[in-house]
Amino acid sequence: QVQLVESGGGLVQAGGSLRLSCAASGRTFSRYGVGWFRQAPGKEREFVAAISWSGGNTYYADSVKGRFTISRVNAKNTMYLQMNSLKPEDTAVYYCAASSRGYLTTATSYDYWGQGTQVTVSS
């Protein structure tokens, strides 16, 4: 089992920045690919970014490419999502997830999920 806890969400104006954190406990975090997903009201959960177990490979949704950066520090069992140039359409609940299959873009490929943290971007 891997337990994931997100933090760092909040209310920010358009153009601002936030950094989300995801703290992991349980099985060896470094063995898992990890990702961030988000879900806005009335919409399906969508992929945001993912990073390989070593941190050497990353992948981003087109909607956040160039604005968001995913990273991880395995020694701290923590993953981050730095979000810059935020837009109102980035408003959603953000979830971190871990996968034993690698750094993937589909939610069904992930084995463990956090509870989510709300990000609200005002215009």
PDB file of C-alpha atoms in Angstrom:
ATOM      1  CA  GLN A   1       0.000   0.000   0.000  1.00  0.00           C
ATOM      2  CA  VAL A   2       1.022   3.568  -0.690  1.00  0.00           C
ATOM      3  CA  GLN A   3      -0.677   6.443   1.077  1.00  0.00           C
ATOM      4  CA  LEU A   4      -0.653   9.825  -0.652  1.00  0.00           C
ATOM      5  CA  VAL A   5      -1.509  13.193   0.841  1.00  0.00           C
ATOM      6  CA  GLU A   6      -1.695  16.375  -1.229  1.00  0.00           C
ATOM      7  CA  SER A   7      -1.188  19.899   0.070  1.00  0.00           C
ATOM      8  CA  GLY A   8      -0.595  23.393  -1.253  1.00  0.00           C
ATOM      9  CA  GLY A   9      -3.886  24.156  -2.928  1.00  0.00           C
ATOM     10  CA  GLY A  10      -5.691  27.433  -2.474  1.00  0.00           C
ATOM     11  CA  LEU A  11      -7.093  30.539  -4.112  1.00  0.00           C
ATOM     12  CA  VAL A  12      -4.893  32.533  -6.470  1.00  0.00           C
ATOM     13  CA  GLN A  13      -5.439  35.237  -9.057  1.00  0.00           C
ATOM     14  CA  ALA A  14      -4.957  34.549 -12.742  1.00  0.00           C
ATOM     15  CA  GLY A  15      -1.298  34.782 -13.649  1.00  0.00           C
ATOM     16  CA  GLY A  16      -0.218  33.672 -10.207  1.00  0.00           C
ATOM     17  CA  SER A  17       1.593  30.568  -9.017  1.00  0.00           C
ATOM     18  CA  LEU A  18       1.072  27.682  -6.622  1.00  0.00           C
ATOM     19  CA  ARG A  19       3.154  24.666  -5.698  1.00  0.00           C
ATOM     20  CA  LEU A  20       1.373  21.463  -4.839  1.00  0.00           C
ATOM     21  CA  SER A  21       3.053  18.770  -2.786  1.00  0.00           C
ATOM     22  CA  CYS A  22       2.253  15.077  -2.519  1.00  0.00           C
ATOM     23  CA  ALA A  23       3.702  13.216   0.448  1.00  0.00           C
ATOM     24  CA  ALA A  24       3.882   9.437   0.210  1.00  0.00           C
ATOM     25  CA  SER A  25       4.142   6.771   2.867  1.00  0.00           C
ATOM     26  CA  GLY A  26       4.030   3.017   2.849  1.00  0.00           C
ATOM     27  CA  ARG A  27       5.797   0.988   0.188  1.00  0.00           C
ATOM     28  CA  THR A  28       8.931   2.283  -1.451  1.00  0.00           C
ATOM     29  CA  PHE A  29       7.874   5.440  -3.197  1.00  0.00           C
ATOM     30  CA  SER A  30      10.846   5.426  -5.537  1.00  0.00           C
ATOM     31  CA  ARG A  31       9.581   2.294  -7.255  1.00  0.00           C
ATOM     32  CA  TYR A  32       6.474   4.051  -8.577  1.00  0.00           C
ATOM     33  CA  GLY A  33       5.803   6.347 -11.433  1.00  0.00           C
ATOM     34  CA  VAL A  34       3.676   9.221 -10.181  1.00  0.00           C
ATOM     35  CA  GLY A  35       1.315  11.677 -11.747  1.00  0.00           C
ATOM     36  CA  TRP A  36      -1.049  14.572 -11.192  1.00  0.00           C
ATOM     37  CA  PHE A  37      -4.634  14.623 -12.369  1.00  0.00           C
ATOM     38  CA  ARG A  38      -7.379  17.190 -11.935  1.00  0.00           C
ATOM     39  CA  GLN A  39     -11.147  17.255 -11.965  1.00  0.00           C
ATOM     40  CA  ALA A  40     -13.289  20.322 -12.438  1.00  0.00           C
ATOM     41  CA  PRO A  41     -16.993  20.392 -11.471  1.00  0.00           C
ATOM     42  CA  GLY A  42     -19.075  18.518 -14.007  1.00  0.00           C
ATOM     43  CA  LYS A  43     -16.046  17.245 -15.893  1.00  0.00           C
ATOM     44  CA  GLU A  44     -14.115  14.011 -16.011  1.00  0.00           C
ATOM     45  CA  ARG A  45     -10.794  13.586 -14.277  1.00  0.00           C
ATOM     46  CA  GLU A  46      -8.009  14.575 -16.650  1.00  0.00           C
ATOM     47  CA  PHE A  47      -4.300  13.958 -16.833  1.00  0.00           C
ATOM     48  CA  VAL A  48      -1.998  16.850 -15.974  1.00  0.00           C
ATOM     49  CA  ALA A  49       1.565  15.560 -15.655  1.00  0.00           C
ATOM     50  CA  ALA A  50       3.567  12.456 -14.837  1.00  0.00           C
ATOM     51  CA  ILE A  51       7.136  11.611 -13.865  1.00  0.00           C
ATOM     52  CA  SER A  52       9.093   8.365 -13.933  1.00  0.00           C
ATOM     53  CA  TRP A  53      10.391   6.597 -10.838  1.00  0.00           C
ATOM     54  CA  SER A  54      13.853   8.126 -11.259  1.00  0.00           C
ATOM     55  CA  GLY A  55      12.594  11.581 -12.155  1.00  0.00           C
ATOM     56  CA  GLY A  56      14.424  11.419 -15.445  1.00  0.00           C
ATOM     57  CA  ASN A  57      11.345  11.389 -17.646  1.00  0.00           C
ATOM     58  CA  THR A  58       8.325  13.658 -17.548  1.00  0.00           C
ATOM     59  CA  TYR A  59       5.179  14.083 -19.588  1.00  0.00           C
ATOM     60  CA  TYR A  60       2.636  16.894 -19.651  1.00  0.00           C
ATOM     61  CA  ALA A  61      -0.815  17.539 -20.979  1.00  0.00           C
ATOM     62  CA  ASP A  62      -0.760  20.096 -23.781  1.00  0.00           C
ATOM     63  CA  SER A  63      -2.930  22.441 -21.726  1.00  0.00           C
ATOM     64  CA  VAL A  64      -0.241  22.862 -19.055  1.00  0.00           C
ATOM     65  CA  LYS A  65       2.960  22.396 -21.028  1.00  0.00           C
ATOM     66  CA  GLY A  66       5.344  25.288 -20.452  1.00  0.00           C
ATOM     67  CA  ARG A  67       3.441  26.467 -17.361  1.00  0.00           C
ATOM     68  CA  PHE A  68       3.559  23.494 -14.969  1.00  0.00           C
ATOM     69  CA  THR A  69       6.581  21.515 -13.802  1.00  0.00           C
ATOM     70  CA  ILE A  70       6.440  18.123 -12.117  1.00  0.00           C
ATOM     71  CA  SER A  71       9.300  16.940  -9.931  1.00  0.00           C
ATOM     72  CA  ARG A  72      10.038  14.465  -7.166  1.00  0.00           C
ATOM     73  CA  VAL A  73      12.497  13.970  -4.333  1.00  0.00           C
ATOM     74  CA  ASN A  74      12.583  10.268  -3.561  1.00  0.00           C
ATOM     75  CA  ALA A  75      14.683  10.783  -0.450  1.00  0.00           C
ATOM     76  CA  LYS A  76      11.770  12.790   0.958  1.00  0.00           C
ATOM     77  CA  ASN A  77       9.026  10.563  -0.496  1.00  0.00           C
ATOM     78  CA  THR A  78       7.535  13.691  -2.010  1.00  0.00           C
ATOM     79  CA  MET A  79       6.335  14.828  -5.414  1.00  0.00           C
ATOM     80  CA  TYR A  80       5.647  18.395  -6.488  1.00  0.00           C
ATOM     81  CA  LEU A  81       3.687  20.282  -9.106  1.00  0.00           C
ATOM     82  CA  GLN A  82       4.855  23.838  -9.675  1.00  0.00           C
ATOM     83  CA  MET A  83       2.079  25.757 -11.402  1.00  0.00           C
ATOM     84  CA  ASN A  84       2.865  29.122 -12.984  1.00  0.00           C
ATOM     85  CA  SER A  85       0.828  31.502 -15.118  1.00  0.00           C
ATOM     86  CA  LEU A  86      -2.360  30.030 -13.740  1.00  0.00           C
ATOM     87  CA  LYS A  87      -5.594  30.496 -15.632  1.00  0.00           C
ATOM     88  CA  PRO A  88      -9.217  30.309 -14.453  1.00  0.00           C
ATOM     89  CA  GLU A  89      -9.600  27.101 -16.472  1.00  0.00           C
ATOM     90  CA  ASP A  90      -6.989  25.484 -14.212  1.00  0.00           C
ATOM     91  CA  THR A  91      -9.538  25.572 -11.392  1.00  0.00           C
ATOM     92  CA  ALA A  92     -10.117  21.998 -10.195  1.00  0.00           C
ATOM     93  CA  VAL A  93      -9.427  19.489  -7.486  1.00  0.00           C
ATOM     94  CA  TYR A  94      -5.912  18.194  -8.047  1.00  0.00           C
ATOM     95  CA  TYR A  95      -5.004  14.606  -7.227  1.00  0.00           C
ATOM     96  CA  CYS A  96      -1.663  12.863  -7.045  1.00  0.00           C
ATOM     97  CA  ALA A  97      -1.427   9.201  -7.937  1.00  0.00           C
ATOM     98  CA  ALA A  98       1.149   6.409  -8.002  1.00  0.00           C
ATOM     99  CA  SER A  99       1.514   3.616 -10.539  1.00  0.00           C
ATOM    100  CA  SER A 100       3.588   0.452 -10.500  1.00  0.00           C
ATOM    101  CA  ARG A 101       3.370   0.468 -14.322  1.00  0.00           C
ATOM    102  CA  GLY A 102       5.372   3.629 -14.923  1.00  0.00           C
ATOM    103  CA  TYR A 103       4.566   7.264 -15.631  1.00  0.00           C
ATOM    104  CA  LEU A 104       1.326   7.002 -17.529  1.00  0.00           C
ATOM    105  CA  THR A 105      -1.410   9.323 -18.715  1.00  0.00           C
ATOM    106  CA  THR A 106      -4.537   7.281 -18.039  1.00  0.00           C
ATOM    107  CA  ALA A 107      -6.177   7.379 -14.627  1.00  0.00           C
ATOM    108  CA  THR A 108      -7.015   3.674 -14.721  1.00  0.00           C
ATOM    109  CA  SER A 109      -3.301   2.868 -14.833  1.00  0.00           C
ATOM    110  CA  TYR A 110      -2.742   4.262 -11.357  1.00  0.00           C
ATOM    111  CA  ASP A 111      -2.955   2.094  -8.265  1.00  0.00           C
ATOM    112  CA  TYR A 112      -3.046   4.654  -5.451  1.00  0.00           C
ATOM    113  CA  TRP A 113      -4.649   8.074  -5.114  1.00  0.00           C
ATOM    114  CA  GLY A 114      -4.608  10.955  -2.697  1.00  0.00           C
ATOM    115  CA  GLN A 115      -7.712  12.736  -1.420  1.00  0.00           C
ATOM    116  CA  GLY A 116      -7.185  15.807  -3.570  1.00  0.00           C
ATOM    117  CA  THR A 117      -6.521  19.485  -2.975  1.00  0.00           C
ATOM    118  CA  GLN A 118      -8.624  22.347  -4.328  1.00  0.00           C
ATOM    119  CA  VAL A 119      -7.056  24.923  -6.630  1.00  0.00           C
ATOM    120  CA  THR A 120      -9.147  27.956  -7.500  1.00  0.00           C
ATOM    121  CA  VAL A 121      -7.935  30.588  -9.952  1.00  0.00           C
ATOM    122  CA  SER A 122      -9.890  33.832 -10.030  1.00  0.00           C
ATOM    123  CA  SER A 123     -10.052  36.044 -13.092  1.00  0.00           C
TER     124      SER A 123
END
